[in-house]
């Protein structure tokens, strides 16, 4: 996702509302797995389940989270447009800390030595990357623009750090049984409202009118411009399905940890794909984040084993367990 978004900006794209719109605009794709899931459960259950299982309170909660996500997408795209990638990695550093704090406040997430270790290692990894960013201001960009980009990306981190635990809270508080189909319905509604929010931004900023001109001037050519836009939308849809799916199967903290663990992977891919320089910091960050990720996993497996030993095989989100778990 971030790599394709960067591809848009690197080669002459500069519409921020359009980029944020692309983060959720591919939501109709979710209809494919949803339909398959519906057909599957219709053939295995009688009476046949309803086509739409979401009830009004869940719909409203998903709509509110969708609008917050739309705002977050805008802040995120602002930062990516204005800052070098190494600086924008700061998002993830603070993002995980925000997720940890909100997960504690909203869903009373229980921390273990291993998850605290993972949060610390991943935060240090991202800070190591960000330390390199001091002299990174792109030529031709004013200090003011740079500072605005910095603040926007921090705000995006804080907001997304709130959105993930909020999602977990919605699953936990839901009066309905949360199945993976319902999770996909939530994603559909959430992405629809986020896209609506960004569409308004695009209309106000005349982005729709500019698209064809921007495509003609795009450095990689007109058709590749559209491939980048469509590719970006599809990538981000996977991102959201993954992010909220992990919350369903585990927790918002684990979702944040996976996002943070992928940050240096993105950096390394940036080196390979965009021929960016590979500084020592990137290697250090990669090792630290993999260590954090392994630490978290180790802690989870250990805890699971202990629970099983004590004859309590349940995980943290009993209400939202997949039906066949
Ligand atoms: N909108 C967003 N998309 C991807 N990663 C993010 N991190 C914080 N906000 C984000």
Short mmCIF file of C-alpha atoms and ligand atoms in Angstrom, two decimals:
data_model
loop_
_atom_site.label_atom_id
_atom_site.label_comp_id
_atom_site.label_asym_id
_atom_site.label_seq_id
_atom_site.Cartn_x
_atom_site.Cartn_y
_atom_site.Cartn_z
CA UNK A 1 0.00 0.00 0.00
CA UNK A 2 2.49 2.67 1.07
CA UNK A 3 4.81 1.70 -1.80
CA UNK A 4 2.11 2.10 -4.43
CA UNK A 5 0.90 5.32 -2.81
CA UNK A 6 4.47 6.58 -2.97
CA UNK A 7 4.70 5.54 -6.63
CA UNK A 8 1.82 7.93 -7.34
CA UNK A 9 3.53 10.89 -5.65
CA UNK A 10 7.07 10.16 -6.89
CA UNK A 11 6.12 10.35 -10.55
CA UNK A 12 4.06 13.50 -10.62
CA UNK A 13 0.80 12.78 -8.78
CA UNK A 14 -0.12 15.41 -6.22
CA UNK A 15 -3.82 15.05 -5.36
CA UNK A 16 -4.05 14.27 -1.66
CA UNK A 17 -7.82 13.73 -1.52
CA UNK A 18 -7.58 11.34 -4.46
CA UNK A 19 -4.89 9.32 -2.65
CA UNK A 20 -6.94 9.15 0.52
CA UNK A 21 -10.03 8.17 -1.51
CA UNK A 22 -8.03 5.25 -2.98
CA UNK A 23 -7.39 3.82 0.48
CA UNK A 24 -10.96 2.60 0.75
CA UNK A 25 -12.53 3.05 -2.72
CA UNK A 26 -12.15 -0.62 -3.69
CA UNK A 27 -14.69 -1.63 -1.03
CA UNK A 28 -17.04 -3.29 -3.60
CA UNK A 29 -14.37 -6.01 -3.91
CA UNK A 30 -15.45 -7.23 -0.48
CA UNK A 31 -18.73 -8.27 -2.07
CA UNK A 32 -16.89 -11.21 -3.69
CA UNK A 33 -15.82 -13.02 -0.48
CA UNK A 34 -19.08 -11.91 1.17
CA UNK A 35 -21.16 -13.53 -1.56
CA UNK A 36 -19.08 -16.71 -1.45
CA UNK A 37 -19.44 -16.82 2.32
CA UNK A 38 -23.20 -16.26 2.07
CA UNK A 39 -23.64 -18.97 -0.57
CA UNK A 40 -21.55 -21.33 1.53
CA UNK A 41 -23.55 -20.79 4.70
CA UNK A 42 -26.86 -20.89 2.79
CA UNK A 43 -26.02 -24.36 1.53
CA UNK A 44 -24.99 -25.58 4.99
CA UNK A 45 -27.65 -24.06 7.23
CA UNK A 46 -31.37 -24.17 7.36
CA UNK A 47 -33.18 -21.89 7.66
CA UNK A 48 -31.07 -19.92 5.20
CA UNK A 49 -29.24 -16.97 6.83
CA UNK A 50 -30.29 -13.42 5.88
CA UNK A 51 -28.43 -11.77 3.02
CA UNK A 52 -27.40 -8.94 5.37
CA UNK A 53 -26.79 -9.93 8.96
CA UNK A 54 -25.78 -6.51 10.32
CA UNK A 55 -28.24 -4.81 12.67
CA UNK A 56 -28.74 -1.04 12.99
CA UNK A 57 -26.48 -0.35 16.04
CA UNK A 58 -23.58 -2.13 14.38
CA UNK A 59 -24.25 -0.29 11.13
CA UNK A 60 -24.14 3.07 12.92
CA UNK A 61 -20.96 2.18 14.79
CA UNK A 62 -19.29 1.06 11.53
CA UNK A 63 -20.40 4.27 9.81
CA UNK A 64 -18.83 6.42 12.56
CA UNK A 65 -15.58 4.41 12.42
CA UNK A 66 -15.71 4.76 8.62
CA UNK A 67 -15.85 8.56 8.82
CA UNK A 68 -12.94 8.55 11.30
CA UNK A 69 -11.05 6.29 8.87
CA UNK A 70 -11.74 8.70 5.99
CA UNK A 71 -10.30 11.55 8.04
CA UNK A 72 -7.34 9.40 9.00
CA UNK A 73 -6.73 8.47 5.34
CA UNK A 74 -6.59 12.16 4.48
CA UNK A 75 -4.08 12.92 7.25
CA UNK A 76 -2.00 9.90 6.25
CA UNK A 77 -1.93 10.88 2.57
CA UNK A 78 -0.96 14.46 3.53
CA UNK A 79 2.04 13.11 5.40
CA UNK A 80 3.09 10.66 2.69
CA UNK A 81 2.86 13.43 0.07
CA UNK A 82 5.02 15.90 2.00
CA UNK A 83 7.56 13.79 3.85
CA UNK A 84 10.27 11.37 2.78
CA UNK A 85 9.32 7.79 3.53
CA UNK A 86 11.94 7.45 6.23
CA UNK A 87 10.31 10.30 8.12
CA UNK A 88 6.82 9.02 7.62
CA UNK A 89 7.93 5.84 9.37
CA UNK A 90 7.52 7.90 12.52
CA UNK A 91 3.80 7.27 12.07
CA UNK A 92 4.26 3.66 12.87
CA UNK A 93 6.48 4.41 15.86
CA UNK A 94 3.86 6.49 17.56
CA UNK A 95 1.00 4.53 16.01
CA UNK A 96 1.81 1.43 18.02
CA UNK A 97 2.18 3.39 21.24
CA UNK A 98 -1.21 5.06 20.62
CA UNK A 99 -2.79 1.67 19.85
CA UNK A 100 -1.37 0.23 23.07
CA UNK A 101 -2.71 3.12 25.17
CA UNK A 102 -6.16 3.11 23.55
CA UNK A 103 -6.35 -0.71 23.70
CA UNK A 104 -5.75 -0.44 27.43
CA UNK A 105 -8.29 2.36 27.92
CA UNK A 106 -11.04 1.07 25.64
CA UNK A 107 -10.88 -2.72 25.82
CA UNK A 108 -8.74 -3.21 28.93
CA UNK A 109 -6.21 -5.16 26.92
CA UNK A 110 -4.05 -7.21 29.25
CA UNK A 111 -0.35 -6.64 28.62
CA UNK A 112 2.27 -9.32 29.17
CA UNK A 113 6.04 -8.92 29.47
CA UNK A 114 6.27 -10.15 25.88
CA UNK A 115 3.76 -7.74 24.39
CA UNK A 116 5.32 -4.79 26.27
CA UNK A 117 8.73 -5.94 24.97
CA UNK A 118 7.31 -6.13 21.43
CA UNK A 119 5.79 -2.62 21.64
CA UNK A 120 9.10 -1.25 22.91
CA UNK A 121 11.24 -2.99 20.28
CA UNK A 122 8.97 -1.97 17.41
CA UNK A 123 8.82 1.60 18.68
CA UNK A 124 12.62 1.78 18.97
CA UNK A 125 12.92 0.28 15.47
CA UNK A 126 10.76 3.00 13.96
CA UNK A 127 12.49 5.74 15.96
CA UNK A 128 15.85 4.47 14.67
CA UNK A 129 14.51 4.91 11.15
CA UNK A 130 13.09 8.32 11.94
CA UNK A 131 16.37 9.59 13.47
CA UNK A 132 17.85 9.52 9.99
CA UNK A 133 15.16 11.84 8.74
CA UNK A 134 16.63 15.14 10.03
CA UNK A 135 18.41 16.08 6.81
CA UNK A 136 15.78 14.44 4.68
CA UNK A 137 13.66 17.44 3.75
CA UNK A 138 13.04 17.16 0.00
CA UNK A 139 14.60 20.01 -1.99
CA UNK A 140 12.12 22.72 -2.86
CA UNK A 141 9.91 22.03 0.17
CA UNK A 142 9.57 24.80 2.74
CA UNK A 143 10.06 24.17 6.45
CA UNK A 144 6.41 25.06 6.93
CA UNK A 145 5.26 22.36 4.51
CA UNK A 146 7.58 19.90 6.15
CA UNK A 147 6.26 20.69 9.63
CA UNK A 148 2.65 20.46 8.41
CA UNK A 149 3.41 17.04 6.91
CA UNK A 150 5.00 15.98 10.16
CA UNK A 151 2.02 17.05 12.26
CA UNK A 152 -0.45 15.46 9.85
CA UNK A 153 1.27 12.11 9.97
CA UNK A 154 1.42 12.23 13.76
CA UNK A 155 -2.28 13.03 13.87
CA UNK A 156 -2.91 10.08 11.50
CA UNK A 157 -0.95 7.83 13.82
CA UNK A 158 -2.96 8.94 16.84
CA UNK A 159 -6.29 8.58 15.03
CA UNK A 160 -5.47 5.16 13.63
CA UNK A 161 -4.21 4.15 17.07
CA UNK A 162 -7.73 4.96 18.25
CA UNK A 163 -9.57 3.34 15.33
CA UNK A 164 -8.13 -0.17 15.81
CA UNK A 165 -9.14 -0.57 19.50
CA UNK A 166 -12.46 1.11 18.68
CA UNK A 167 -13.06 -1.68 16.18
CA UNK A 168 -12.24 -4.24 18.88
CA UNK A 169 -14.65 -2.50 21.24
CA UNK A 170 -17.38 -2.73 18.59
CA UNK A 171 -16.82 -6.49 18.24
CA UNK A 172 -16.85 -6.94 21.99
CA UNK A 173 -19.92 -4.84 22.65
CA UNK A 174 -21.85 -6.17 19.68
CA UNK A 175 -25.15 -7.75 20.69
CA UNK A 176 -24.85 -9.91 17.58
CA UNK A 177 -22.63 -12.93 17.23
CA UNK A 178 -19.57 -11.70 15.32
CA UNK A 179 -18.65 -14.02 12.46
CA UNK A 180 -16.10 -13.42 9.73
CA UNK A 181 -18.95 -12.62 7.29
CA UNK A 182 -20.13 -9.95 9.68
CA UNK A 183 -16.56 -8.61 9.89
CA UNK A 184 -16.60 -8.24 6.09
CA UNK A 185 -19.97 -6.47 6.25
CA UNK A 186 -18.47 -4.10 8.83
CA UNK A 187 -15.55 -3.46 6.48
CA UNK A 188 -17.94 -2.77 3.60
CA UNK A 189 -19.90 -0.18 5.59
CA UNK A 190 -16.77 1.35 7.13
CA UNK A 191 -15.00 1.70 3.76
CA UNK A 192 -18.18 3.03 2.13
CA UNK A 193 -18.40 5.90 4.64
CA UNK A 194 -14.65 6.58 4.48
CA UNK A 195 -14.91 6.76 0.68
CA UNK A 196 -17.93 9.04 0.92
CA UNK A 197 -15.97 11.37 3.19
CA UNK A 198 -13.02 11.46 0.78
CA UNK A 199 -15.31 11.86 -2.25
CA UNK A 200 -16.64 15.07 -0.67
CA UNK A 201 -13.04 16.24 -0.24
CA UNK A 202 -12.33 15.41 -3.88
CA UNK A 203 -15.42 17.29 -5.06
CA UNK A 204 -14.57 20.38 -3.02
CA UNK A 205 -10.98 20.32 -4.30
CA UNK A 206 -11.91 19.63 -7.93
CA UNK A 207 -9.83 16.45 -7.94
CA UNK A 208 -12.19 14.67 -10.36
CA UNK A 209 -11.63 17.38 -12.98
CA UNK A 210 -7.85 17.19 -12.68
CA UNK A 211 -7.46 13.41 -12.97
CA UNK A 212 -7.33 13.23 -16.78
CA UNK A 213 -4.81 16.11 -16.99
CA UNK A 214 -2.66 14.57 -14.28
CA UNK A 215 -2.79 11.22 -16.13
CA UNK A 216 -1.50 12.83 -19.33
CA UNK A 217 1.42 14.48 -17.50
CA UNK A 218 2.28 11.41 -15.42
CA UNK A 219 5.94 10.48 -15.86
CA UNK A 220 5.27 6.77 -16.36
CA UNK A 221 2.58 7.39 -18.98
CA UNK A 222 -1.17 7.73 -18.98
CA UNK A 223 -2.16 4.07 -18.83
CA UNK A 224 0.32 3.32 -16.04
CA UNK A 225 -1.21 6.23 -14.10
CA UNK A 226 -4.53 4.42 -14.02
CA UNK A 227 -2.84 1.10 -13.21
CA UNK A 228 -1.20 2.80 -10.19
CA UNK A 229 -4.55 4.20 -9.01
CA UNK A 230 -6.38 0.88 -9.36
CA UNK A 231 -3.43 -1.08 -7.88
CA UNK A 232 -3.33 1.28 -4.92
CA UNK A 233 -7.05 0.87 -4.22
CA UNK A 234 -6.79 -2.93 -4.35
CA UNK A 235 -3.70 -3.04 -2.11
CA UNK A 236 -5.34 -0.89 0.54
CA UNK A 237 -8.46 -3.04 0.54
CA UNK A 238 -6.26 -6.01 1.47
CA UNK A 239 -4.67 -3.86 4.16
CA UNK A 240 -8.01 -3.04 5.79
CA UNK A 241 -9.36 -6.57 5.50
CA UNK A 242 -6.16 -7.81 7.15
CA UNK A 243 -6.15 -5.12 9.84
CA UNK A 244 -9.72 -5.67 10.97
CA UNK A 245 -9.53 -9.42 10.41
CA UNK A 246 -6.59 -9.68 12.82
CA UNK A 247 -8.58 -7.73 15.41
CA UNK A 248 -11.39 -10.28 14.98
CA UNK A 249 -9.06 -13.27 15.34
CA UNK A 250 -6.80 -11.77 18.01
CA UNK A 251 -6.66 -8.14 19.16
CA UNK A 252 -6.17 -4.55 18.04
CA UNK A 253 -2.72 -4.56 19.63
CA UNK A 254 -1.65 -7.51 17.51
CA UNK A 255 -2.99 -5.73 14.42
CA UNK A 256 -0.86 -2.69 15.33
CA UNK A 257 2.14 -4.94 15.92
CA UNK A 258 1.86 -6.53 12.47
CA UNK A 259 1.55 -3.09 10.85
CA UNK A 260 4.64 -1.89 12.72
CA UNK A 261 6.59 -5.06 11.95
CA UNK A 262 6.02 -4.43 8.25
CA UNK A 263 7.43 -0.94 8.37
CA UNK A 264 11.06 -1.96 7.86
CA UNK A 265 9.93 -4.50 5.29
CA UNK A 266 8.47 -1.54 3.39
CA UNK A 267 11.78 0.27 3.83
CA UNK A 268 13.73 -2.67 2.42
CA UNK A 269 11.28 -2.97 -0.49
CA UNK A 270 11.77 0.78 -1.04
CA UNK A 271 15.50 0.10 -1.37
CA UNK A 272 14.93 -2.73 -3.83
CA UNK A 273 12.10 -1.24 -5.88
CA UNK A 274 12.89 2.49 -5.78
CA UNK A 275 16.67 2.15 -5.44
CA UNK A 276 16.70 4.14 -2.19
CA UNK A 277 19.90 4.01 -0.17
CA UNK A 278 20.16 1.18 2.35
CA UNK A 279 21.56 2.77 5.48
CA UNK A 280 22.64 0.77 8.53
CA UNK A 281 19.60 2.09 10.40
CA UNK A 282 17.29 0.18 8.09
CA UNK A 283 19.08 -3.08 8.87
CA UNK A 284 18.96 -2.38 12.63
CA UNK A 285 15.27 -1.50 12.44
CA UNK A 286 14.54 -4.66 10.50
CA UNK A 287 16.25 -6.86 13.10
CA UNK A 288 14.57 -5.03 16.02
CA UNK A 289 11.11 -5.30 14.53
CA UNK A 290 11.48 -8.97 13.68
CA UNK A 291 12.65 -9.55 17.23
CA UNK A 292 9.61 -7.66 18.57
CA UNK A 293 7.31 -9.67 16.35
CA UNK A 294 8.83 -13.00 17.46
CA UNK A 295 8.67 -11.85 21.10
CA UNK A 296 4.95 -11.13 20.80
CA UNK A 297 4.28 -14.47 19.13
CA UNK A 298 6.32 -16.35 21.70
CA UNK A 299 4.38 -14.69 24.52
CA UNK A 300 1.04 -15.54 22.89
CA UNK A 301 1.97 -19.19 22.33
CA UNK A 302 3.27 -19.50 25.90
CA UNK A 303 0.12 -17.98 27.35
CA UNK A 304 -2.07 -20.21 25.19
CA UNK A 305 -0.18 -23.31 26.38
CA UNK A 306 -0.58 -22.27 30.02
CA UNK A 307 -4.31 -21.71 29.54
CA UNK A 308 -4.66 -25.12 27.91
CA UNK A 309 -2.72 -26.69 30.77
CA UNK A 310 -5.16 -25.09 33.21
CA UNK A 311 -8.05 -26.45 31.16
CA UNK A 312 -9.17 -23.08 29.83
CA UNK A 313 -8.62 -23.09 26.06
CA UNK A 314 -10.54 -19.84 25.37
CA UNK A 315 -8.85 -16.85 23.74
CA UNK A 316 -9.44 -13.15 24.38
CA UNK A 317 -12.48 -12.50 22.23
CA UNK A 318 -14.85 -15.36 22.99
CA UNK A 319 -17.78 -13.56 21.42
CA UNK A 320 -16.04 -13.06 18.15
CA UNK A 321 -14.45 -16.44 17.66
CA UNK A 322 -14.80 -17.85 14.17
CA UNK A 323 -17.73 -20.30 14.20
CA UNK A 324 -15.59 -23.38 13.63
CA UNK A 325 -12.83 -22.45 16.11
N1 LIG B 1 -4.79 5.66 6.80
C1 LIG B 1 -3.75 4.87 7.06
N2 LIG B 1 -3.41 3.91 6.18
C2 LIG B 1 -2.37 3.12 6.42
N3 LIG B 1 -1.60 3.18 7.50
C3 LIG B 1 -1.91 4.11 8.39
N4 LIG B 1 -1.34 4.43 9.57
C4 LIG B 1 -2.02 5.46 10.09
N5 LIG B 1 -3.03 5.83 9.28
C5 LIG B 1 -2.97 5.00 8.20
#
